[in-house]
Short mmCIF file of C-alpha atoms in Angstrom, two decimals:
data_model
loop_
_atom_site.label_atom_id
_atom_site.label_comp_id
_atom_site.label_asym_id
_atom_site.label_seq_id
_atom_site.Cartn_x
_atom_site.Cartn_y
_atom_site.Cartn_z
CA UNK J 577 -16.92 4.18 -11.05
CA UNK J 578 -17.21 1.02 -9.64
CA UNK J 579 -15.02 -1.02 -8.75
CA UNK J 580 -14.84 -5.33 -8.63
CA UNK J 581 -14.02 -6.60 -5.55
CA UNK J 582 -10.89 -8.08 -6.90
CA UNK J 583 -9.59 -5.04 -7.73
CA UNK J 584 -9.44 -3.51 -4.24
CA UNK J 585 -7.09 -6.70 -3.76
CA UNK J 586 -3.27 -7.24 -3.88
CA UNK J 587 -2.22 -10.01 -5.90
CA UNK J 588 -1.75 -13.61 -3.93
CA UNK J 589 2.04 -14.10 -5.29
CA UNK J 590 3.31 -11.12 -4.20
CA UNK J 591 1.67 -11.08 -0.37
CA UNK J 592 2.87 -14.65 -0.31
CA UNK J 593 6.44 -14.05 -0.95
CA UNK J 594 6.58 -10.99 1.45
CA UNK J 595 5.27 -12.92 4.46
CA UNK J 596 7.45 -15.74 3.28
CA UNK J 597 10.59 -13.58 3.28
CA UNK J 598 9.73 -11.53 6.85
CA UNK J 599 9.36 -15.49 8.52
CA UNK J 600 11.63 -18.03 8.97
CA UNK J 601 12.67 -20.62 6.57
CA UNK J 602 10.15 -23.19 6.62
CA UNK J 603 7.21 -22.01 8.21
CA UNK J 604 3.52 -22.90 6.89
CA UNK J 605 1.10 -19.93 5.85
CA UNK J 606 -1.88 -21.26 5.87
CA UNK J 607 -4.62 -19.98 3.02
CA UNK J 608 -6.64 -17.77 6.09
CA UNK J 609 -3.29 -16.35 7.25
CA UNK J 610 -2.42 -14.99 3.56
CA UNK J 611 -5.47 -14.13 2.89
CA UNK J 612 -5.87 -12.02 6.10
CA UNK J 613 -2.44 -10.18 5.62
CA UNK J 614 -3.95 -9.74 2.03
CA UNK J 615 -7.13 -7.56 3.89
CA UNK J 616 -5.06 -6.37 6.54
CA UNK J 617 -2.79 -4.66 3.76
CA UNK J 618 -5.73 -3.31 1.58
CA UNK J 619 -7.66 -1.46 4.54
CA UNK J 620 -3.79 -0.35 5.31
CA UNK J 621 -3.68 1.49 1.92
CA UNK J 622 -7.35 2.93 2.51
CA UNK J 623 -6.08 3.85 5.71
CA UNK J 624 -2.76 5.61 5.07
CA UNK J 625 -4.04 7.36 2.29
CA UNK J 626 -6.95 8.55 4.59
CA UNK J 627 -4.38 10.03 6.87
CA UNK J 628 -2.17 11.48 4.19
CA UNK J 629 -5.02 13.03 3.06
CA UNK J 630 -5.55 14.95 5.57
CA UNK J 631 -2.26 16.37 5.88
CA UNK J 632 -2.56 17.31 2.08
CA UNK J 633 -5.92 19.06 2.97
CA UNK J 634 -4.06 20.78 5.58
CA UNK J 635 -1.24 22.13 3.54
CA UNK J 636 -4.08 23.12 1.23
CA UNK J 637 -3.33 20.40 -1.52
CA UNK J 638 -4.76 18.45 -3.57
CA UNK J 639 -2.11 16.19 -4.89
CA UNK J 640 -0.94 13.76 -2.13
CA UNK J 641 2.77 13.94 -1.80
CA UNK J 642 5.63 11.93 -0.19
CA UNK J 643 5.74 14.27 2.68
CA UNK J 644 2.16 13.79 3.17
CA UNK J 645 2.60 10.03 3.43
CA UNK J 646 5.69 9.92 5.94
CA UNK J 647 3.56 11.61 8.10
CA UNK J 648 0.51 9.67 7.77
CA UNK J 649 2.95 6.94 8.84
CA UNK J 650 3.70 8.94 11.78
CA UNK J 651 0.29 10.01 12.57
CA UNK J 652 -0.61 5.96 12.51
CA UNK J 653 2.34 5.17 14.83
CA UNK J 654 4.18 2.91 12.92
CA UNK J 655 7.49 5.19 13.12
CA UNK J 656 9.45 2.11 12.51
CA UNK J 657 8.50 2.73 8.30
CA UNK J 658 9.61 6.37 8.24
CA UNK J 659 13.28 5.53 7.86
CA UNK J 660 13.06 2.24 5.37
CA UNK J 661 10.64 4.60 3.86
CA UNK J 662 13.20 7.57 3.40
CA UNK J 663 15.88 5.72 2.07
CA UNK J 664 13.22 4.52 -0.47
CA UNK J 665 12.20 7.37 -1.25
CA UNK J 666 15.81 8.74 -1.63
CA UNK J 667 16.35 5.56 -3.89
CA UNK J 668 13.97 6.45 -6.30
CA UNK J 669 14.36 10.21 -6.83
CA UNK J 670 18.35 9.09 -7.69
CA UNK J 671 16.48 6.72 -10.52
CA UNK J 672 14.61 9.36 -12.12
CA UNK J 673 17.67 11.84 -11.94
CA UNK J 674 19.33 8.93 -13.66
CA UNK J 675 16.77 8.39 -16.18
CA UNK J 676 15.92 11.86 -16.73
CA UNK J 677 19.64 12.47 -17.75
CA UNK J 678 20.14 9.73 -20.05
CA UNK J 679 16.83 10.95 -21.79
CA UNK J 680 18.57 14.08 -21.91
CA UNK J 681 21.58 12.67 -23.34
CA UNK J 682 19.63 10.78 -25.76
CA UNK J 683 18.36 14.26 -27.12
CA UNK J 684 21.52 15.91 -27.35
CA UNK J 685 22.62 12.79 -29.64
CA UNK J 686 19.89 13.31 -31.60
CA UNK J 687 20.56 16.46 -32.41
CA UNK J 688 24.03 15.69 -33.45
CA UNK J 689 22.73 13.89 -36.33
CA UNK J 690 23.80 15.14 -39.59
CA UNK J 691 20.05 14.94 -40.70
CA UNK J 692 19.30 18.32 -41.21
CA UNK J 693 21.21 21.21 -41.83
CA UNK J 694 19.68 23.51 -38.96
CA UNK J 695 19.49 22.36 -35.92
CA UNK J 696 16.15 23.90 -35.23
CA UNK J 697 14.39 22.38 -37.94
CA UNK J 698 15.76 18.70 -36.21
CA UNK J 699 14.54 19.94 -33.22
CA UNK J 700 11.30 20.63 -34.21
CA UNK J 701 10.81 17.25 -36.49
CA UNK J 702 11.98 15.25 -33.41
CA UNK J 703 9.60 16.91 -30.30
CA UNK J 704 6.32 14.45 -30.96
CA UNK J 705 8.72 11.48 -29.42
CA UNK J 706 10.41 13.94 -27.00
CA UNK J 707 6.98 15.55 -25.40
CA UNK J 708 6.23 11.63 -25.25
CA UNK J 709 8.81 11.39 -23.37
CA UNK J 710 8.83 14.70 -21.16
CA UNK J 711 5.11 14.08 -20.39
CA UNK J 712 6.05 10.66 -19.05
CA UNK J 713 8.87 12.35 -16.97
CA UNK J 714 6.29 15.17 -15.97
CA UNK J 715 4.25 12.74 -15.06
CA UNK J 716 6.48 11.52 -12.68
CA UNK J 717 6.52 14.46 -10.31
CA UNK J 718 2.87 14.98 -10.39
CA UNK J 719 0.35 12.68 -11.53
CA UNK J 720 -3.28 13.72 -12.18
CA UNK J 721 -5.11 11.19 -11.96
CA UNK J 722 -8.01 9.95 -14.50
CA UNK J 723 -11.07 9.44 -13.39
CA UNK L 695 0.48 -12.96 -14.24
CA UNK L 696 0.32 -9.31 -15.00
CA UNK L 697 0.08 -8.70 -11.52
CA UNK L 698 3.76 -9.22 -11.52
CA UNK L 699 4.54 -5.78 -13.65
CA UNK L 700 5.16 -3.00 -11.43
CA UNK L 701 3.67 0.43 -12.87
CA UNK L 702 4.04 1.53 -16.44
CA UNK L 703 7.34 1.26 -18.02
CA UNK L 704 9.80 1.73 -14.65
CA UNK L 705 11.55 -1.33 -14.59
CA UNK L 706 13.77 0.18 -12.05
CA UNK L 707 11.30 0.18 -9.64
CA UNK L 708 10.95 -3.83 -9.47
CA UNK L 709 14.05 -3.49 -7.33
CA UNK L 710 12.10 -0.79 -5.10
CA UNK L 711 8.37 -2.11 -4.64
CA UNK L 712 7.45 -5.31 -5.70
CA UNK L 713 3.74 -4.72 -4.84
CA UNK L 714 2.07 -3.26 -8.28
CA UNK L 715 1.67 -0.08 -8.14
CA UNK L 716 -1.45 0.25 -10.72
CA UNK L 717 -3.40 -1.62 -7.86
CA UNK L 718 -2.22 0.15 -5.45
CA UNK L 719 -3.28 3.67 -7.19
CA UNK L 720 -6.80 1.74 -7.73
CA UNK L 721 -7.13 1.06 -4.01
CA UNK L 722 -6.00 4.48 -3.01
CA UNK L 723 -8.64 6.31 -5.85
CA UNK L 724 -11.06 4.29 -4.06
CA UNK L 725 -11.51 6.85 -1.55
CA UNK L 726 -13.79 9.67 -1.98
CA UNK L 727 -11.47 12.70 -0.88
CA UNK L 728 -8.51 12.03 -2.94
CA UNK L 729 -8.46 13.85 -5.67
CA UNK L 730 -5.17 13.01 -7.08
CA UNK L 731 -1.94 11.07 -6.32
CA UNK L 732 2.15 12.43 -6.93
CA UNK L 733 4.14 9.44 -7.95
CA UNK L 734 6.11 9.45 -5.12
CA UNK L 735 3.69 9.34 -2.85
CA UNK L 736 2.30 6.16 -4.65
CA UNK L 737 5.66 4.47 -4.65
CA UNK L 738 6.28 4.83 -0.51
CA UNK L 739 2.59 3.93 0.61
CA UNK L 740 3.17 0.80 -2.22
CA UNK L 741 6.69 -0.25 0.14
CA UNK L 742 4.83 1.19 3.32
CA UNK L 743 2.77 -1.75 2.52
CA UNK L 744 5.20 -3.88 1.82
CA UNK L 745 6.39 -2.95 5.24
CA UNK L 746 3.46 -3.38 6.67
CA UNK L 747 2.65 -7.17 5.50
CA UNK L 748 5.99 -8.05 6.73
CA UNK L 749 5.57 -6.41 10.38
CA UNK L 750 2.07 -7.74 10.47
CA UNK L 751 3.57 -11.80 9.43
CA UNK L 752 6.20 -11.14 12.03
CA UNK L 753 4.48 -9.97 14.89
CA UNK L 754 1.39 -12.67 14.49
CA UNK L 755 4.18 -15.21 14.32
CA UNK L 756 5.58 -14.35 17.33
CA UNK L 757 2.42 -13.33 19.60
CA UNK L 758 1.30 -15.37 21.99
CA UNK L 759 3.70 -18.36 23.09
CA UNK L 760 7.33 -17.21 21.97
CA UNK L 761 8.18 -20.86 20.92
CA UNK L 762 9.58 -21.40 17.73
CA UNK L 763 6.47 -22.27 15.58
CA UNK L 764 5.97 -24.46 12.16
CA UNK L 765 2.46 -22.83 11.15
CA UNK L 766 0.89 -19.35 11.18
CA UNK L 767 -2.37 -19.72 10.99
CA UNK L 768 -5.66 -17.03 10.74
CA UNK L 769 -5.98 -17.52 14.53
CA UNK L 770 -2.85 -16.13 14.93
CA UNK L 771 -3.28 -13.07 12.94
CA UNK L 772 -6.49 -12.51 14.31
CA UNK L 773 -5.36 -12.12 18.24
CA UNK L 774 -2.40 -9.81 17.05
CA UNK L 775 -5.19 -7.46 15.63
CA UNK L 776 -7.43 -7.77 18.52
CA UNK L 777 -4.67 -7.68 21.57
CA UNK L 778 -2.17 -5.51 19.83
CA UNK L 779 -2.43 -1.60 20.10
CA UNK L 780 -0.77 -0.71 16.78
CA UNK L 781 -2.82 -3.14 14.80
CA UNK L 782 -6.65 -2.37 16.48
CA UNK L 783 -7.56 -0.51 13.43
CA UNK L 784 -7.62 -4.48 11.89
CA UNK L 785 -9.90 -5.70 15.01
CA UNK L 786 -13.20 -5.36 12.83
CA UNK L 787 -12.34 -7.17 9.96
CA UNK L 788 -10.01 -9.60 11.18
CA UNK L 789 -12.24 -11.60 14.47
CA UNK L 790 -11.46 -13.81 15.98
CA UNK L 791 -13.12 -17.37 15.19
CA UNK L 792 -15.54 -18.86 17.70
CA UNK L 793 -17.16 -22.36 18.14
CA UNK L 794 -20.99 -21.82 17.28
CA UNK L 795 -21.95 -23.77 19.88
CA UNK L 796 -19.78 -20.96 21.87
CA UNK L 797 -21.56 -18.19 20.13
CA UNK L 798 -25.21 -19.92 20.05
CA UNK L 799 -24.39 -20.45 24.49
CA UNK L 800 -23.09 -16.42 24.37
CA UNK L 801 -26.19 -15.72 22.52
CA UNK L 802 -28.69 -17.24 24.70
CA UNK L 803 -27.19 -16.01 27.78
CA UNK L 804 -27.23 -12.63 26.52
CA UNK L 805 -31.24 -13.12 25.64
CA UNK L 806 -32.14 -14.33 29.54
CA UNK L 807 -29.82 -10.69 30.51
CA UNK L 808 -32.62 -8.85 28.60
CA UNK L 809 -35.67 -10.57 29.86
CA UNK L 810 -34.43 -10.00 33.45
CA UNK L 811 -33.90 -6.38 32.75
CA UNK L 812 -37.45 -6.56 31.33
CA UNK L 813 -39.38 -7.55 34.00
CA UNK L 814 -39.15 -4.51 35.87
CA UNK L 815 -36.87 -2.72 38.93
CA UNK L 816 -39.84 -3.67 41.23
CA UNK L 817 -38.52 -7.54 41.06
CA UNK L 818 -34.95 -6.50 41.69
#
């Protein structure tokens, strides 16, 4: 499929506002600068995803993983990422424990409701918004992606 | 701008990555061998770029003189990704800017190289 150019892009705002918050208050970016960082950070993608590639390939995989990524990082010598990176990723597996559980919750509530008299009928009437909601969180661990 | 929404419906993760993470799945699709992409994996190469914008700014900032600057400017970027080692895989698409005139002198001088070598080792 082919892509526009644009797409292979990051969005202007959000380059602008990192470099602005790595450099010290007051300092001019000019347009060449920002849009430079802007490639720089796109063939950085293609790059790292190159490299964690491989390492997926290796472990006989096809789905890239996190693992796969911290040691692209490695592999590209830029070491410095791997702990910011960890904590990250650390971060976010707390979030979707967190909003895993409260989906949970949300389905034991459900079935409290006085609704129905057995609780397997409710069960049953309520899965088309709970697989909604389990594929999302499947989708989370593992996402195949369209092509 | 939509831009601004960070993957589908995980608000949490504006607090994480701001770069979107749709774009950065589109960027990563674009090459041939992957075949598919776990979520985390999406999420840390979205803040390793984060990461990397912000080393990148820093370190063209500070190359060269050291002095407390007001601008950074393309010419700045550019030497950091010719002169620095962890940054060379930038050097091709980040050159540095010559004057023509410069580049029209380098240009004829490399022309009169190849005519000398053309005339034969007899004349050497």
């Amino acid at each position: 499929m082919a892509e526009r150019p644009e797409d292979l892009n990051l969005p202007n705002a959000v380059i602008t506002r990192i470099i602005k918050e790595a450099l010290p208050d007051g300092v001019n970016i000019s347009k060449e600068a920002r849009s430079a960082i802007s490639r720089a950070a796109s063939v950085f993608v293609l790059y790292a995803t190159s490299c964690a590639n491989n390492f997926a390939m290796k472990g006989k995989r096809k789905t890239l993983n996190a693992s796969d990524v911290l040691s692209a990082m490695e592999e590209m010598e830029f070491q410095r990422f791997i702990t910011p990176l960890k904590e990250a990723l650390e971060a976010y597996r707390r979030e979707q424990k967190g909003k895993k559980e409260a989906s949970e919750q949300k389905k034991k509530d459900k079935d409290k409701k006085p609704d129905s008299e057995e609780p397997d009928k409710s069960r049953g009437e309520d899965n088309d918004d709970e697989d909604d909601r389990l594929e999302e969180e499947e989708q989370n661990e593992e996402e195949e992606v369209d092509n | 701008m939509a831009d601004a929404a960070v993957g589908k419906d995980k608000c949490g993760e504006q607090r994480l990555v701001s770069l979107p993470l749709s774009r950065i799945r589109v960027i990563m699709k674009s090459s041939p061998e992957v075949s598919s992409i776990n979520q985390e994996a999406l999420v840390l190469t979205a803040k390793a770029t984060e990461l990397f914008v912000r080393h990148l700014a820093t370190s063209s900032y500070r190359h060269g003189s050291g002095r407390a600057k007001r601008a950074l400017t393309y010419s700045d970027v550019a030497s950091t990704a010719q002169e620095a080692e962890t940054f060379q895989f930038l050097a091709d698409i980040l050159p540095k800017k010559i004057l023509a005139s410069k580049y029209l002198k380098m240009l004829k001088e490399k022309r009169e190289e190849e005519e000398d070598q053309n005339e034969g080792p007899a004349l050497k």
